[in-house]
Amino acid sequence: MNKKILRSIRSGAFIFAILSFNFAAKAQNSDCKNKLVAFEEFIRENSYDQTIYKRWKELKQQCPTESETIYLLGEKILNQKVDQANTAEEKSPLITELLNLYDEHDKVFPNNKRGNRINKALLLYGNKAGDSREIYTFLDKAFQLDNSEFTNSEVLNLYSELLVSQYEKKEIELTLDQLLTKLDQIAEKVQSEFKKSSQVKDNLTLKSQTEKLTASEQNSLQQSKLSVSELTIVAENVNARIDKLANCEILLSFYQKNFDKNSENALWLERASDRLDAKKCKSDFFIKVSEKLYTLSPTAKSAYTMGMIARDAKNKPQIIEYFTKSAELQTDVNKKAELYYILATTYGYPEKEKAREFAKKALEVKPDFGKSYIFIARLYINSTRDCAADNAFENKALYWLAAETAKKAGAVDPTMKKTADELVADYTKKAPSKQEISLAKRKAGEQISFKCWIGDSVSIPKL
């Protein structure tokens, strides 16, 4: 046969084979699509019973690469079968099958982002089916390779718990430094997820004050509140585990060794500052970390830490600078009021007008902040020489103003009522008596104005 013709025949046969393969593949692909649609329809009309399990197995066997949906449906079906199993013997093969399904899912769809290593750990942990070493290994690998999927508070807590227990049982080979590094990484992840949830919560809370949230937004708000609450507990647990393992000296050594490579990482700096502060490691290094954190991230919290450092150093200008900044950035009204109160007491008796200004700021943000009224009343009592030194009657009349102010504390804040009542009784006794009012040729209802820094007045009471 002519070689040219032979080559042509062979070429034609090759092309036909390719076309035939493509046609068969398309036909199979179309068939699998139809089978998946039919199966989903069958699920909608039937409960997750044995029939569905058998039909799903056939679908997965015939069309393993058709869609991720096959694996996600399989996960639901097998999870329900595990839950319905009455004995460990019944559960065991089902758990093995589900573990294998997770592996197949990752193999067929390697970028599925479903956190299957985490799913495997939770499956074993929830059913008491695996030893702690096996569960830890799944979580440890997931934390390294699937970190973006490591968002569940329960999982983060379990991972840190197993990490420490495996270390203490000497079932994993880690130095204390390596252990602290891993715990610190977990703490950073918790910190990061907490900030995300807090941001959602704060934004939606703020929005709800001016407009009605949609059903979806309300759900997001509730979820974010729950997440913040749960992550707070996880953070406390991780911190407690670190505190148990490391004293001040160990922590200082650990953070000093890691400072240079983390000096631009605000999350790391915040964590180091908080942990050293909690352990009362008030060293030059603690100040260095806190200063760097404030430079990178001037938040209410970092400004507060700098204010406390300034307080320890008795540096009044810096105390005022940092606490003022912290108060401006603070969104929590309780903390904001406390910060203004700290500023009020920092100015104190030497700068009474400024002190009252900040005590009043505390009341503006939190009207039931009774401590401010008590403090202002004491400022008035401390001003008798400044405001009415040349008039004995007006000097004593300041006690009426102080009593009125202290009384407000008990009216707005039940926790301050006892203190307020005691002060009111004391100040009333020291105020002008009925005889003194008469001798001064004054009468009930008459206003007495204080021209000094107080700039306020009080009515003479009817005695």
Short mmCIF file of C-alpha atoms in Angstrom, two decimals:
data_model
loop_
_atom_site.label_atom_id
_atom_site.label_comp_id
_atom_site.label_asym_id
_atom_site.label_seq_id
_atom_site.Cartn_x
_atom_site.Cartn_y
_atom_site.Cartn_z
CA MET A 1 0.00 0.00 0.00
CA ASN A 2 1.18 3.52 -0.79
CA LYS A 3 2.94 4.95 2.32
CA LYS A 4 1.25 8.28 1.86
CA ILE A 5 -2.17 6.62 1.84
CA LEU A 6 -1.22 4.48 4.85
CA ARG A 7 -0.17 7.56 6.80
CA SER A 8 -3.47 9.15 5.81
CA ILE A 9 -5.46 6.13 7.00
CA ARG A 10 -3.54 5.99 10.29
CA SER A 11 -4.02 9.72 10.80
CA GLY A 12 -7.72 9.38 10.06
CA ALA A 13 -8.02 6.45 12.47
CA PHE A 14 -6.27 8.45 15.20
CA ILE A 15 -8.54 11.43 14.71
CA PHE A 16 -11.59 9.13 14.72
CA ALA A 17 -10.39 7.54 17.97
CA ILE A 18 -10.02 10.97 19.61
CA LEU A 19 -13.43 12.09 18.39
CA SER A 20 -14.97 8.84 19.57
CA PHE A 21 -13.33 9.25 23.02
CA ASN A 22 -14.49 12.85 23.32
CA PHE A 23 -18.01 11.87 22.30
CA ALA A 24 -18.03 9.03 24.85
CA ALA A 25 -16.66 11.34 27.57
CA LYS A 26 -19.31 13.95 26.81
CA ALA A 27 -21.99 11.29 26.85
CA GLN A 28 -20.74 9.96 30.18
CA ASN A 29 -20.46 13.50 31.56
CA SER A 30 -24.03 14.24 30.49
CA ASP A 31 -25.18 10.95 31.99
CA CYS A 32 -23.49 11.76 35.33
CA LYS A 33 -25.08 15.20 35.42
CA ASN A 34 -28.48 13.63 34.91
CA LYS A 35 -27.82 11.03 37.59
CA LEU A 36 -26.75 13.73 40.09
CA VAL A 37 -29.85 15.83 39.34
CA ALA A 38 -32.05 12.75 39.75
CA PHE A 39 -30.35 11.84 43.03
CA GLU A 40 -30.79 15.36 44.44
CA GLU A 41 -34.46 15.22 43.49
CA PHE A 42 -34.76 11.82 45.17
CA ILE A 43 -33.22 13.24 48.38
CA ARG A 44 -35.71 16.10 48.44
CA GLU A 45 -38.58 13.62 48.36
CA ASN A 46 -37.18 11.04 50.77
CA SER A 47 -35.53 10.99 54.19
CA TYR A 48 -31.91 9.97 54.65
CA ASP A 49 -32.60 6.23 54.78
CA GLN A 50 -30.74 3.13 53.65
CA THR A 51 -32.09 3.48 50.10
CA ILE A 52 -30.52 6.91 49.76
CA TYR A 53 -27.21 5.59 51.11
CA LYS A 54 -27.12 2.79 48.49
CA ARG A 55 -28.06 5.13 45.64
CA TRP A 56 -25.39 7.62 46.76
CA LYS A 57 -22.71 4.90 46.82
CA GLU A 58 -23.64 3.88 43.28
CA LEU A 59 -23.51 7.51 42.12
CA LYS A 60 -20.08 8.09 43.68
CA GLN A 61 -18.73 4.86 42.19
CA GLN A 62 -20.02 5.68 38.70
CA CYS A 63 -19.33 9.45 38.69
CA PRO A 64 -16.54 10.18 41.23
CA THR A 65 -15.34 13.35 39.52
CA GLU A 66 -18.68 14.84 38.44
CA SER A 67 -19.18 17.30 41.28
CA GLU A 68 -18.13 18.14 44.84
CA THR A 69 -21.80 17.93 45.70
CA ILE A 70 -21.48 14.13 45.65
CA TYR A 71 -18.92 14.29 48.48
CA LEU A 72 -20.84 16.89 50.47
CA LEU A 73 -24.04 14.84 50.25
CA GLY A 74 -22.07 11.74 51.20
CA GLU A 75 -20.70 13.52 54.25
CA LYS A 76 -24.26 14.34 55.40
CA ILE A 77 -25.52 10.82 54.73
CA LEU A 78 -22.64 9.13 56.56
CA ASN A 79 -22.74 11.57 59.48
CA GLN A 80 -26.40 10.78 59.98
CA LYS A 81 -25.68 7.05 59.84
CA VAL A 82 -22.92 7.49 62.45
CA ASP A 83 -25.33 9.42 64.70
CA GLN A 84 -27.99 6.74 64.32
CA ALA A 85 -25.63 3.85 65.10
CA ASN A 86 -26.32 2.41 68.55
CA THR A 87 -23.00 0.75 69.36
CA ALA A 88 -19.31 1.41 68.87
CA GLU A 89 -19.16 -1.69 66.68
CA GLU A 90 -21.80 -0.23 64.36
CA LYS A 91 -20.15 3.17 64.30
CA SER A 92 -16.63 1.99 63.59
CA PRO A 93 -16.97 0.96 59.89
CA LEU A 94 -19.09 4.03 59.17
CA ILE A 95 -16.47 6.31 60.71
CA THR A 96 -13.78 4.59 58.65
CA GLU A 97 -15.88 5.06 55.52
CA LEU A 98 -16.38 8.76 56.28
CA LEU A 99 -12.65 9.23 56.96
CA ASN A 100 -11.93 7.64 53.57
CA LEU A 101 -14.54 9.87 51.94
CA TYR A 102 -12.75 12.96 53.27
CA ASP A 103 -9.50 11.62 51.78
CA GLU A 104 -11.16 10.93 48.42
CA HIS A 105 -12.71 14.38 48.41
CA ASP A 106 -9.28 15.98 48.93
CA LYS A 107 -7.74 13.78 46.25
CA VAL A 108 -10.40 14.41 43.58
CA PHE A 109 -10.96 18.08 44.49
CA PRO A 110 -7.65 19.16 46.08
CA ASN A 111 -8.65 22.84 46.40
CA ASN A 112 -12.02 22.22 48.03
CA LYS A 113 -11.43 24.45 51.13
CA ARG A 114 -13.67 22.23 53.25
CA GLY A 115 -11.16 21.66 56.06
CA ASN A 116 -11.33 17.88 55.81
CA ARG A 117 -8.37 17.31 58.10
CA ILE A 118 -10.26 19.28 60.74
CA ASN A 119 -13.43 17.33 59.91
CA LYS A 120 -11.58 14.07 60.47
CA ALA A 121 -10.29 15.23 63.85
CA LEU A 122 -13.76 16.33 64.97
CA LEU A 123 -15.30 13.07 63.74
CA LEU A 124 -12.89 11.03 65.86
CA TYR A 125 -13.09 13.37 68.85
CA GLY A 126 -16.87 13.66 68.82
CA ASN A 127 -17.34 9.91 68.63
CA LYS A 128 -14.46 9.00 70.96
CA ALA A 129 -13.15 6.87 68.12
CA GLY A 130 -9.50 7.88 67.90
CA ASP A 131 -6.68 8.34 70.38
CA SER A 132 -5.58 11.86 71.31
CA ARG A 133 -2.32 11.53 69.36
CA GLU A 134 -4.20 10.78 66.11
CA ILE A 135 -6.64 13.66 66.63
CA TYR A 136 -3.78 16.02 67.48
CA THR A 137 -1.87 14.97 64.36
CA PHE A 138 -4.85 15.80 62.11
CA LEU A 139 -5.27 19.21 63.76
CA ASP A 140 -1.58 20.01 63.76
CA LYS A 141 -1.29 19.25 60.05
CA ALA A 142 -4.47 21.20 59.33
CA PHE A 143 -3.15 24.22 61.23
CA GLN A 144 -0.02 24.20 59.11
CA LEU A 145 -1.63 23.44 55.71
CA ASP A 146 -5.24 24.66 56.05
CA ASN A 147 -4.80 27.65 58.33
CA SER A 148 -7.43 29.76 56.57
CA GLU A 149 -10.02 27.11 57.42
CA PHE A 150 -9.00 27.04 61.11
CA THR A 151 -11.70 29.45 62.29
CA ASN A 152 -13.92 27.39 64.59
CA SER A 153 -13.50 28.35 68.27
CA GLU A 154 -14.09 24.76 69.44
CA VAL A 155 -11.37 23.48 67.11
CA LEU A 156 -8.87 26.16 68.18
CA ASN A 157 -9.49 25.34 71.82
CA LEU A 158 -9.21 21.58 71.24
CA TYR A 159 -5.96 21.99 69.29
CA SER A 160 -4.31 24.05 72.04
CA GLU A 161 -5.55 21.62 74.71
CA LEU A 162 -4.22 18.55 72.88
CA LEU A 163 -0.95 20.31 72.06
CA VAL A 164 -0.21 20.90 75.74
CA SER A 165 -1.40 17.47 76.88
CA GLN A 166 0.69 15.71 74.21
CA TYR A 167 3.71 17.76 75.30
CA GLU A 168 3.17 16.97 78.98
CA LYS A 169 2.77 13.26 78.24
CA LYS A 170 5.93 13.43 76.12
CA GLU A 171 4.04 11.98 73.15
CA ILE A 172 5.41 14.67 70.84
CA GLU A 173 9.01 15.85 70.63
CA LEU A 174 8.94 19.58 71.25
CA THR A 175 11.14 21.89 73.29
CA LEU A 176 9.40 24.40 75.56
CA ASP A 177 10.36 27.12 73.10
CA GLN A 178 8.76 25.22 70.21
CA LEU A 179 5.65 24.59 72.30
CA LEU A 180 5.35 28.28 73.19
CA THR A 181 5.79 29.17 69.51
CA LYS A 182 2.90 26.88 68.54
CA LEU A 183 0.69 28.20 71.34
CA ASP A 184 1.56 31.74 70.33
CA GLN A 185 0.55 30.96 66.74
CA ILE A 186 -2.78 29.59 67.98
CA ALA A 187 -3.25 32.70 70.11
CA GLU A 188 -2.60 34.87 67.04
CA LYS A 189 -5.21 32.95 65.06
CA VAL A 190 -7.74 33.39 67.88
CA GLN A 191 -6.83 37.06 68.05
CA SER A 192 -7.29 37.48 64.29
CA GLU A 193 -10.68 35.73 64.22
CA PHE A 194 -11.79 37.74 67.27
CA LYS A 195 -10.99 41.01 65.53
CA LYS A 196 -12.92 39.94 62.42
CA SER A 197 -16.00 38.99 64.43
CA SER A 198 -15.73 42.13 66.56
CA GLN A 199 -15.61 44.30 63.46
CA VAL A 200 -18.79 42.71 62.10
CA LYS A 201 -20.49 43.04 65.47
CA ASP A 202 -19.49 46.69 65.96
CA ASN A 203 -20.45 47.71 62.40
CA LEU A 204 -23.88 46.08 62.57
CA THR A 205 -24.53 47.35 66.11
CA LEU A 206 -23.73 50.88 64.95
CA LYS A 207 -25.94 50.47 61.88
CA SER A 208 -28.84 49.17 64.01
CA GLN A 209 -28.90 52.48 65.92
CA THR A 210 -29.98 54.41 62.82
CA GLU A 211 -31.77 51.87 60.63
CA LYS A 212 -33.49 48.51 60.75
CA LEU A 213 -31.26 45.55 59.98
CA THR A 214 -32.30 42.97 57.39
CA ALA A 215 -32.98 39.40 58.52
CA SER A 216 -29.58 38.41 57.11
CA GLU A 217 -27.85 41.24 58.98
CA GLN A 218 -29.62 40.36 62.23
CA ASN A 219 -28.44 36.79 61.86
CA SER A 220 -24.88 38.00 61.16
CA LEU A 221 -25.03 40.22 64.25
CA GLN A 222 -26.13 37.33 66.48
CA GLN A 223 -23.48 35.03 64.99
CA SER A 224 -20.74 37.62 65.46
CA LYS A 225 -21.78 38.19 69.09
CA LEU A 226 -21.68 34.46 69.74
CA SER A 227 -18.32 34.17 67.99
CA VAL A 228 -16.84 37.03 70.03
CA SER A 229 -18.05 35.41 73.24
CA GLU A 230 -16.69 31.97 72.34
CA LEU A 231 -13.34 33.28 71.07
CA THR A 232 -12.93 35.31 74.27
CA ILE A 233 -13.15 32.08 76.26
CA VAL A 234 -10.69 30.33 73.91
CA ALA A 235 -8.23 33.22 74.26
CA GLU A 236 -8.47 32.98 78.05
CA ASN A 237 -7.87 29.21 77.88
CA VAL A 238 -4.82 29.58 75.63
CA ASN A 239 -3.43 32.32 77.88
CA ALA A 240 -3.99 30.14 80.95
CA ARG A 241 -2.09 27.28 79.29
CA ILE A 242 0.82 29.56 78.48
CA ASP A 243 0.79 31.06 81.98
CA LYS A 244 0.98 27.59 83.46
CA LEU A 245 4.02 26.73 81.35
CA ALA A 246 5.98 29.98 81.47
CA ASN A 247 6.96 32.36 84.23
CA CYS A 248 8.05 35.95 83.67
CA GLU A 249 11.66 35.02 82.99
CA ILE A 250 10.72 32.42 80.36
CA LEU A 251 8.26 34.78 78.65
CA LEU A 252 10.78 37.61 78.51
CA SER A 253 13.38 35.30 76.98
CA PHE A 254 10.86 33.92 74.47
CA TYR A 255 9.59 37.30 73.29
CA GLN A 256 13.04 38.92 73.23
CA LYS A 257 14.30 36.16 70.92
CA ASN A 258 11.35 36.66 68.58
CA PHE A 259 11.09 40.45 68.70
CA ASP A 260 13.19 41.37 65.65
CA LYS A 261 11.26 39.17 63.23
CA ASN A 262 7.91 40.34 64.65
CA SER A 263 8.66 44.01 65.29
CA GLU A 264 6.26 45.07 62.51
CA ASN A 265 3.54 42.56 63.44
CA ALA A 266 0.95 44.46 65.49
CA LEU A 267 -0.90 41.29 66.49
CA TRP A 268 2.29 39.73 67.84
CA LEU A 269 3.25 42.91 69.68
CA GLU A 270 -0.20 43.21 71.22
CA ARG A 271 -0.05 39.62 72.41
CA ALA A 272 3.45 40.04 73.85
CA SER A 273 2.48 43.27 75.62
CA ASP A 274 -0.70 41.74 77.08
CA ARG A 275 1.03 38.60 78.27
CA LEU A 276 3.97 40.40 79.85
CA ASP A 277 1.54 42.81 81.49
CA ALA A 278 -0.58 39.96 82.86
CA LYS A 279 2.55 38.37 84.35
CA LYS A 280 3.61 41.77 85.72
CA CYS A 281 6.86 41.58 83.73
CA LYS A 282 7.24 45.37 83.86
CA SER A 283 10.69 45.49 82.33
CA ASP A 284 12.36 47.82 79.82
CA PHE A 285 11.51 45.23 77.17
CA PHE A 286 7.81 45.45 78.05
CA ILE A 287 8.00 49.22 77.53
CA LYS A 288 9.83 48.69 74.24
CA VAL A 289 7.14 46.30 72.97
CA SER A 290 4.30 48.57 74.10
CA GLU A 291 5.86 51.67 72.53
CA LYS A 292 6.37 49.86 69.23
CA LEU A 293 2.79 48.57 69.32
CA TYR A 294 1.41 52.06 69.94
CA THR A 295 3.47 53.44 67.05
CA LEU A 296 2.19 50.74 64.68
CA SER A 297 -1.36 50.55 66.00
CA PRO A 298 -2.56 53.48 68.16
CA THR A 299 -5.73 51.84 69.48
CA ALA A 300 -7.68 52.50 72.68
CA LYS A 301 -5.98 49.47 74.20
CA SER A 302 -2.39 50.28 73.19
CA ALA A 303 -2.86 53.91 74.30
CA TYR A 304 -4.18 52.67 77.65
CA THR A 305 -1.10 50.49 78.14
CA MET A 306 1.13 53.48 77.41
CA GLY A 307 -0.91 55.51 79.89
CA MET A 308 -0.33 52.90 82.59
CA ILE A 309 3.41 52.90 81.84
CA ALA A 310 3.40 56.70 82.18
CA ARG A 311 1.46 56.35 85.44
CA ASP A 312 4.12 54.01 86.86
CA ALA A 313 6.74 56.56 85.84
CA LYS A 314 4.65 59.39 87.44
CA ASN A 315 4.85 61.29 84.15
CA LYS A 316 1.69 63.42 84.36
CA PRO A 317 1.84 65.00 80.86
CA GLN A 318 2.17 61.57 79.25
CA ILE A 319 -0.55 60.09 81.49
CA ILE A 320 -2.91 62.79 80.23
CA GLU A 321 -1.77 62.41 76.61
CA TYR A 322 -2.21 58.64 76.42
CA PHE A 323 -5.41 58.31 78.46
CA THR A 324 -7.00 61.14 76.46
CA LYS A 325 -6.11 59.31 73.24
CA SER A 326 -7.42 56.04 74.64
CA ALA A 327 -10.71 57.67 75.66
CA GLU A 328 -11.13 59.22 72.20
CA LEU A 329 -10.63 55.83 70.50
CA GLN A 330 -12.65 53.79 72.99
CA THR A 331 -16.11 52.66 71.82
CA ASP A 332 -17.20 50.84 74.99
CA VAL A 333 -19.07 53.45 77.08
CA ASN A 334 -18.11 51.84 80.41
CA LYS A 335 -14.41 51.87 79.57
CA LYS A 336 -14.67 55.35 78.07
CA ALA A 337 -16.25 56.68 81.29
CA GLU A 338 -13.53 55.03 83.39
CA LEU A 339 -10.83 56.63 81.24
CA TYR A 340 -12.35 60.09 81.65
CA TYR A 341 -12.56 59.46 85.39
CA ILE A 342 -8.86 58.50 85.46
CA LEU A 343 -8.09 61.78 83.70
CA ALA A 344 -10.24 63.67 86.21
CA THR A 345 -8.34 62.18 89.14
CA THR A 346 -5.01 62.76 87.36
CA TYR A 347 -5.71 66.50 87.19
CA GLY A 348 -7.07 66.23 90.73
CA TYR A 349 -7.22 68.97 93.36
CA PRO A 350 -4.35 71.06 91.95
CA GLU A 351 -6.35 71.57 88.70
CA LYS A 352 -9.92 71.37 89.94
CA GLU A 353 -11.63 72.96 86.93
CA LYS A 354 -9.93 70.58 84.52
CA ALA A 355 -10.65 67.68 86.85
CA ARG A 356 -14.37 68.53 86.90
CA GLU A 357 -14.37 68.88 83.10
CA PHE A 358 -13.29 65.26 82.67
CA ALA A 359 -15.54 64.01 85.47
CA LYS A 360 -18.42 65.57 83.55
CA LYS A 361 -17.20 63.96 80.31
CA ALA A 362 -17.54 60.60 82.05
CA LEU A 363 -21.16 61.49 82.90
CA GLU A 364 -21.84 62.56 79.32
CA VAL A 365 -20.96 59.13 77.97
CA LYS A 366 -22.41 57.24 80.96
CA PRO A 367 -25.06 59.24 82.87
CA ASP A 368 -25.22 56.67 85.68
CA PHE A 369 -21.49 56.94 86.42
CA GLY A 370 -22.01 57.83 90.09
CA LYS A 371 -18.31 58.03 90.96
CA SER A 372 -18.03 61.27 89.01
CA TYR A 373 -20.64 63.02 91.16
CA ILE A 374 -18.84 61.91 94.33
CA PHE A 375 -15.53 63.17 92.93
CA ILE A 376 -17.00 66.56 91.90
CA ALA A 377 -18.58 66.94 95.36
CA ARG A 378 -15.15 66.40 96.94
CA LEU A 379 -13.61 68.94 94.57
CA TYR A 380 -16.14 71.50 95.86
CA ILE A 381 -15.36 70.71 99.48
CA ASN A 382 -11.66 71.09 98.70
CA SER A 383 -12.35 74.61 97.34
CA THR A 384 -13.62 76.41 100.43
CA ARG A 385 -10.39 78.40 100.75
CA ASP A 386 -10.20 79.09 97.00
CA CYS A 387 -13.78 80.24 96.54
CA ALA A 388 -15.08 81.86 99.71
CA ALA A 389 -12.21 82.39 102.08
CA ASP A 390 -13.34 85.94 102.95
CA ASN A 391 -16.96 85.01 103.61
CA ALA A 392 -17.56 82.44 106.33
CA PHE A 393 -21.21 81.93 105.40
CA GLU A 394 -20.53 81.31 101.68
CA ASN A 395 -17.58 79.19 102.68
CA LYS A 396 -19.90 76.84 104.55
CA ALA A 397 -22.60 77.16 101.87
CA LEU A 398 -20.34 75.13 99.55
CA TYR A 399 -21.35 72.11 101.62
CA TRP A 400 -24.92 72.47 100.31
CA LEU A 401 -23.63 72.41 96.73
CA ALA A 402 -21.45 69.40 97.55
CA ALA A 403 -24.39 67.62 99.24
CA GLU A 404 -26.64 68.23 96.21
CA THR A 405 -23.93 66.86 93.91
CA ALA A 406 -23.22 63.79 96.06
CA LYS A 407 -26.94 63.06 96.27
CA LYS A 408 -27.06 62.69 92.47
CA ALA A 409 -24.59 59.81 92.71
CA GLY A 410 -27.00 57.73 94.79
CA ALA A 411 -29.90 58.65 92.51
CA VAL A 412 -28.25 57.38 89.30
CA ASP A 413 -26.06 54.56 90.65
CA PRO A 414 -27.43 52.17 93.31
CA THR A 415 -23.93 50.87 94.06
CA MET A 416 -22.93 54.37 95.19
CA LYS A 417 -26.03 55.05 97.32
CA LYS A 418 -24.51 54.17 100.69
CA THR A 419 -21.43 56.32 100.07
CA ALA A 420 -23.60 59.13 98.71
CA ASP A 421 -25.99 59.05 101.69
CA GLU A 422 -23.08 59.17 104.16
CA LEU A 423 -21.51 62.14 102.38
CA VAL A 424 -24.83 63.99 102.10
CA ALA A 425 -25.40 63.55 105.86
CA ASP A 426 -21.86 64.73 106.65
CA TYR A 427 -21.98 67.75 104.32
CA THR A 428 -25.44 68.78 105.54
CA LYS A 429 -24.18 68.85 109.13
CA LYS A 430 -21.28 71.10 108.10
CA ALA A 431 -23.47 73.47 106.05
CA PRO A 432 -24.90 76.66 107.67
CA SER A 433 -27.49 76.04 110.38
CA LYS A 434 -30.87 77.77 110.62
CA GLN A 435 -29.40 80.21 113.13
CA GLU A 436 -26.43 80.98 110.87
CA ILE A 437 -28.78 81.68 107.96
CA SER A 438 -30.69 84.13 110.14
CA LEU A 439 -27.53 85.84 111.43
CA ALA A 440 -26.29 86.26 107.87
CA LYS A 441 -29.64 87.87 107.02
CA ARG A 442 -30.32 85.29 104.33
CA LYS A 443 -33.51 83.36 103.62
CA ALA A 444 -34.60 80.02 102.16
CA GLY A 445 -34.68 79.91 98.36
CA GLU A 446 -32.07 82.63 97.98
CA GLN A 447 -29.33 81.79 95.45
CA ILE A 448 -25.68 81.83 96.43
CA SER A 449 -23.32 82.02 93.47
CA PHE A 450 -19.70 80.98 93.54
CA LYS A 451 -17.64 83.22 91.29
CA CYS A 452 -14.45 81.16 91.38
CA TRP A 453 -13.69 78.17 89.10
CA ILE A 454 -16.92 76.53 90.26
CA GLY A 455 -19.14 79.05 88.43
CA ASP A 456 -22.27 77.47 89.91
CA SER A 457 -24.88 78.37 92.50
CA VAL A 458 -26.97 76.75 95.21
CA SER A 459 -30.31 77.61 96.78
CA ILE A 460 -30.49 78.03 100.53
CA PRO A 461 -32.67 75.15 101.73
CA LYS A 462 -35.66 75.58 104.00
CA LEU A 463 -34.59 74.27 107.41
#
